[in-house]
PDB file of C-alpha atoms in Angstrom:
ATOM      1  CA  UNK B  73      97.549 150.496   2.358  1.00  0.00           C
ATOM      2  CA  UNK B  74      95.959 147.140   1.575  1.00  0.00           C
ATOM      3  CA  UNK B  75      99.337 145.540   2.220  1.00  0.00           C
ATOM      4  CA  UNK B  76      99.303 146.812   5.811  1.00  0.00           C
ATOM      5  CA  UNK B  77      95.704 145.734   6.299  1.00  0.00           C
ATOM      6  CA  UNK B  78      96.640 142.249   5.117  1.00  0.00           C
ATOM      7  CA  UNK B  79      99.675 142.177   7.421  1.00  0.00           C
ATOM      8  CA  UNK B  80      97.628 143.414  10.391  1.00  0.00           C
ATOM      9  CA  UNK B  81      94.899 140.884   9.591  1.00  0.00           C
ATOM     10  CA  UNK B  82      97.415 138.056   9.466  1.00  0.00           C
ATOM     11  CA  UNK B  83      99.021 139.317  12.660  1.00  0.00           C
ATOM     12  CA  UNK B  84      95.597 139.439  14.321  1.00  0.00           C
ATOM     13  CA  UNK B  85      94.831 135.876  13.174  1.00  0.00           C
ATOM     14  CA  UNK B  86      98.219 134.733  14.487  1.00  0.00           C
ATOM     15  CA  UNK B  87      97.528 136.283  17.892  1.00  0.00           C
ATOM     16  CA  UNK B  88      94.055 134.690  18.040  1.00  0.00           C
ATOM     17  CA  UNK B  89      95.464 131.302  16.980  1.00  0.00           C
ATOM     18  CA  UNK B  90      98.215 131.592  19.601  1.00  0.00           C
ATOM     19  CA  UNK B  91      95.689 132.441  22.328  1.00  0.00           C
ATOM     20  CA  UNK B  92      93.441 129.515  21.339  1.00  0.00           C
ATOM     21  CA  UNK B  93      96.398 127.144  21.196  1.00  0.00           C
ATOM     22  CA  UNK B  94      97.631 128.393  24.603  1.00  0.00           C
ATOM     23  CA  UNK B  95      94.208 127.791  26.156  1.00  0.00           C
ATOM     24  CA  UNK B  96      94.099 124.255  24.737  1.00  0.00           C
ATOM     25  CA  UNK B  97      97.624 123.480  25.959  1.00  0.00           C
ATOM     26  CA  UNK B  98      96.809 124.980  29.378  1.00  0.00           C
ATOM     27  CA  UNK B  99      93.674 122.807  29.730  1.00  0.00           C
ATOM     28  CA  UNK B 100      95.534 119.726  28.571  1.00  0.00           C
ATOM     29  CA  UNK B 101      98.404 120.300  30.999  1.00  0.00           C
ATOM     30  CA  UNK B 102      95.924 120.947  33.833  1.00  0.00           C
ATOM     31  CA  UNK B 103      94.211 117.616  33.147  1.00  0.00           C
ATOM     32  CA  UNK B 104      97.551 115.894  32.817  1.00  0.00           C
ATOM     33  CA  UNK B 105      98.573 117.263  36.235  1.00  0.00           C
ATOM     34  CA  UNK B 106      95.317 115.902  37.710  1.00  0.00           C
ATOM     35  CA  UNK B 107      96.034 112.455  36.274  1.00  0.00           C
ATOM     36  CA  UNK B 108      99.616 112.566  37.555  1.00  0.00           C
ATOM     37  CA  UNK B 109      98.414 113.586  41.010  1.00  0.00           C
ATOM     38  CA  UNK B 110      95.851 110.773  40.975  1.00  0.00           C
ATOM     39  CA  UNK B 111      98.492 108.186  40.096  1.00  0.00           C
ATOM     40  CA  UNK B 112     100.597 109.423  43.033  1.00  0.00           C
ATOM     41  CA  UNK B 113      97.600 109.106  45.347  1.00  0.00           C
ATOM     42  CA  UNK B 114      96.954 105.584  44.137  1.00  0.00           C
ATOM     43  CA  UNK B 115     100.538 104.508  44.746  1.00  0.00           C
ATOM     44  CA  UNK B 116     100.454 106.117  48.202  1.00  0.00           C
ATOM     45  CA  UNK B 117      96.994 104.590  48.863  1.00  0.00           C
ATOM     46  CA  UNK B 118      95.676 108.009  49.878  1.00  0.00           C
ATOM     47  CA  UNK B 119      92.454 108.439  47.957  1.00  0.00           C
ATOM     48  CA  UNK B 120      89.643 106.184  46.801  1.00  0.00           C
ATOM     49  CA  UNK B 121      87.753 108.611  44.589  1.00  0.00           C
ATOM     50  CA  UNK B 122      87.869 108.339  40.805  1.00  0.00           C
ATOM     51  CA  UNK B 123      88.712 111.075  38.344  1.00  0.00           C
ATOM     52  CA  UNK B 124      85.925 112.295  36.085  1.00  0.00           C
ATOM     53  CA  UNK B 125      86.550 113.976  32.751  1.00  0.00           C
ATOM     54  CA  UNK B 126      84.192 114.514  29.817  1.00  0.00           C
ATOM     55  CA  UNK B 127      84.179 111.843  27.120  1.00  0.00           C
ATOM     56  CA  UNK B 128      85.445 114.340  24.541  1.00  0.00           C
ATOM     57  CA  UNK B 129      88.535 115.113  26.645  1.00  0.00           C
ATOM     58  CA  UNK B 130      91.759 113.829  24.996  1.00  0.00           C
ATOM     59  CA  UNK B 131      92.738 112.214  28.309  1.00  0.00           C
ATOM     60  CA  UNK B 132      89.397 110.423  28.779  1.00  0.00           C
ATOM     61  CA  UNK B 133      90.698 106.952  27.926  1.00  0.00           C
ATOM     62  CA  UNK B 134      93.797 107.400  30.108  1.00  0.00           C
ATOM     63  CA  UNK B 135      91.656 108.571  33.038  1.00  0.00           C
ATOM     64  CA  UNK B 136      89.318 105.598  32.588  1.00  0.00           C
ATOM     65  CA  UNK B 137      92.290 103.207  32.709  1.00  0.00           C
ATOM     66  CA  UNK B 138      93.720 104.931  35.804  1.00  0.00           C
ATOM     67  CA  UNK B 139      90.315 104.573  37.508  1.00  0.00           C
ATOM     68  CA  UNK B 140      90.112 100.913  36.496  1.00  0.00           C
ATOM     69  CA  UNK B 141      93.640 100.302  37.787  1.00  0.00           C
ATOM     70  CA  UNK B 142      92.792 101.984  41.078  1.00  0.00           C
ATOM     71  CA  UNK B 143      89.724  99.763  41.524  1.00  0.00           C
ATOM     72  CA  UNK B 144      91.726  96.656  40.715  1.00  0.00           C
ATOM     73  CA  UNK B 145      94.518  97.578  43.155  1.00  0.00           C
ATOM     74  CA  UNK B 146      91.971  98.278  45.906  1.00  0.00           C
ATOM     75  CA  UNK B 147      90.252  94.934  45.272  1.00  0.00           C
ATOM     76  CA  UNK B 148      93.559  93.021  45.341  1.00  0.00           C
ATOM     77  CA  UNK B 149      94.639  94.828  48.490  1.00  0.00           C
ATOM     78  CA  UNK B 150      91.411  93.924  50.298  1.00  0.00           C
ATOM     79  CA  UNK B 151      91.661  90.341  49.095  1.00  0.00           C
ATOM     80  CA  UNK B 152      95.273  90.077  50.306  1.00  0.00           C
ATOM     81  CA  UNK B 153      94.362  91.514  53.702  1.00  0.00           C
ATOM     82  CA  UNK B 154      91.494  89.035  54.031  1.00  0.00           C
ATOM     83  CA  UNK B 155      93.769  86.117  53.148  1.00  0.00           C
ATOM     84  CA  UNK B 156      96.425  87.308  55.607  1.00  0.00           C
ATOM     85  CA  UNK B 157      93.803  87.511  58.347  1.00  0.00           C
ATOM     86  CA  UNK B 158      92.535  84.023  57.537  1.00  0.00           C
ATOM     87  CA  UNK B 159      96.079  82.608  57.573  1.00  0.00           C
ATOM     88  CA  UNK B 160      96.887  84.312  60.854  1.00  0.00           C
ATOM     89  CA  UNK B 161      93.672  82.977  62.412  1.00  0.00           C
ATOM     90  CA  UNK B 162      94.483  79.481  61.174  1.00  0.00           C
ATOM     91  CA  UNK B 163      98.051  79.584  62.530  1.00  0.00           C
ATOM     92  CA  UNK B 164      96.979  81.006  65.877  1.00  0.00           C
ATOM     93  CA  UNK B 165      94.469  78.189  66.364  1.00  0.00           C
ATOM     94  CA  UNK B 166      96.655  75.263  65.320  1.00  0.00           C
ATOM     95  CA  UNK B 167      97.184  72.712  68.091  1.00  0.00           C
ATOM     96  CA  UNK B 168     100.940  72.651  67.384  1.00  0.00           C
ATOM     97  CA  UNK B 169     103.356  75.421  68.275  1.00  0.00           C
ATOM     98  CA  UNK B 170     104.126  77.808  65.426  1.00  0.00           C
ATOM     99  CA  UNK B 171     106.606  80.678  65.315  1.00  0.00           C
ATOM    100  CA  UNK B 172     106.800  82.907  62.251  1.00  0.00           C
ATOM    101  CA  UNK B 173     110.095  84.767  62.131  1.00  0.00           C
ATOM    102  CA  UNK B 174     110.907  87.015  59.192  1.00  0.00           C
ATOM    103  CA  UNK B 175     114.265  87.272  57.451  1.00  0.00           C
ATOM    104  CA  UNK B 176     115.260  90.117  59.777  1.00  0.00           C
ATOM    105  CA  UNK B 177     114.835  87.947  62.869  1.00  0.00           C
ATOM    106  CA  UNK B 178     111.573  89.605  63.862  1.00  0.00           C
ATOM    107  CA  UNK B 179     108.952  87.434  65.480  1.00  0.00           C
ATOM    108  CA  UNK B 180     105.766  88.041  63.487  1.00  0.00           C
ATOM    109  CA  UNK B 181     103.431  85.329  64.814  1.00  0.00           C
ATOM    110  CA  UNK B 182     103.549  83.174  67.929  1.00  0.00           C
ATOM    111  CA  UNK B 183     100.457  81.039  68.312  1.00  0.00           C
ATOM    112  CA  UNK B 184      98.877  80.004  71.612  1.00  0.00           C
ATOM    113  CA  UNK B 185     100.373  76.509  71.522  1.00  0.00           C
ATOM    114  CA  UNK B 186     103.963  77.795  71.209  1.00  0.00           C
ATOM    115  CA  UNK B 187     103.356  80.358  73.955  1.00  0.00           C
ATOM    116  CA  UNK B 188     102.277  77.531  76.250  1.00  0.00           C
ATOM    117  CA  UNK B 189     105.364  75.491  75.295  1.00  0.00           C
ATOM    118  CA  UNK B 190     107.645  78.467  75.959  1.00  0.00           C
ATOM    119  CA  UNK B 191     105.738  79.449  79.115  1.00  0.00           C
ATOM    120  CA  UNK B 192     105.532  82.991  77.730  1.00  0.00           C
ATOM    121  CA  UNK B 193     102.720  85.452  77.125  1.00  0.00           C
ATOM    122  CA  UNK B 194     103.714  87.080  73.834  1.00  0.00           C
ATOM    123  CA  UNK B 195     101.541  90.115  73.096  1.00  0.00           C
ATOM    124  CA  UNK B 196     103.530  92.826  71.298  1.00  0.00           C
ATOM    125  CA  UNK B 197     104.573  91.834  67.796  1.00  0.00           C
ATOM    126  CA  UNK B 198     106.815  92.167  65.886  1.00  0.00           C
ATOM    127  CA  UNK B 199     110.037  92.106  67.850  1.00  0.00           C
ATOM    128  CA  UNK B 200     113.258  90.095  67.927  1.00  0.00           C
ATOM    129  CA  UNK B 201     112.752  86.412  68.580  1.00  0.00           C
ATOM    130  CA  UNK B 202     115.776  86.576  70.913  1.00  0.00           C
ATOM    131  CA  UNK B 203     113.592  88.428  73.432  1.00  0.00           C
ATOM    132  CA  UNK B 204     111.312  85.411  73.820  1.00  0.00           C
ATOM    133  CA  UNK B 205     113.362  82.292  73.188  1.00  0.00           C
ATOM    134  CA  UNK B 206     115.826  81.229  75.843  1.00  0.00           C
ATOM    135  CA  UNK B 207     116.069  77.475  75.189  1.00  0.00           C
ATOM    136  CA  UNK B 208     119.506  76.768  73.626  1.00  0.00           C
ATOM    137  CA  UNK B 209     118.248  73.852  71.521  1.00  0.00           C
ATOM    138  CA  UNK B 210     115.410  75.913  70.042  1.00  0.00           C
ATOM    139  CA  UNK B 211     117.735  78.881  69.425  1.00  0.00           C
ATOM    140  CA  UNK B 212     120.152  76.584  67.593  1.00  0.00           C
ATOM    141  CA  UNK B 213     117.319  75.220  65.431  1.00  0.00           C
ATOM    142  CA  UNK B 214     116.076  78.715  64.553  1.00  0.00           C
ATOM    143  CA  UNK B 215     119.612  79.857  63.681  1.00  0.00           C
ATOM    144  CA  UNK B 216     120.018  76.795  61.482  1.00  0.00           C
ATOM    145  CA  UNK B 217     116.769  77.609  59.666  1.00  0.00           C
ATOM    146  CA  UNK B 218     117.892  81.210  59.106  1.00  0.00           C
ATOM    147  CA  UNK B 219     121.329  80.148  57.824  1.00  0.00           C
ATOM    148  CA  UNK B 220     120.172  77.258  55.625  1.00  0.00           C
ATOM    149  CA  UNK B 221     116.845  78.819  54.642  1.00  0.00           C
ATOM    150  CA  UNK B 222     115.138  75.475  55.079  1.00  0.00           C
ATOM    151  CA  UNK B 223     112.378  74.464  57.450  1.00  0.00           C
ATOM    152  CA  UNK B 224     113.286  72.441  60.490  1.00  0.00           C
ATOM    153  CA  UNK B 225     111.187  70.458  62.912  1.00  0.00           C
ATOM    154  CA  UNK B 226     111.732  68.381  65.977  1.00  0.00           C
ATOM    155  CA  UNK B 227     109.234  65.939  67.382  1.00  0.00           C
ATOM    156  CA  UNK B 228     109.281  65.168  71.077  1.00  0.00           C
TER     157      UNK B 228
END
């Protein structure tokens, strides 16, 4: 009889240990899913809130690093946007004509001086530079820049 009591006791302890282990694994996987979801939100730039987990949580350090990374990415993104705005303002106000055409032939920036030279009012950007430039000499120069990937200039 004591044999069966020992077996049942061990079986009971095994069931309890399995339940406790399952709860721990379930909590860990739930937190891991939250961290994974947060990383996705950061890469998609969808959410600015930070994750909070107790300091005794096994994922605490990982969550802290994810939060720090998110703050750093947000700061760099704002800094880049500010610099882009400053550059665009500078280019738009230069007294010389400036066209910025990307590698796909899309006109990204056309400052006031170049619009006056082209006798065009360019409002909607980006679009193909071919829609705005009709002067054969200027078209040839732009095509040369695209082909040679070197800046060109012509002084009149």
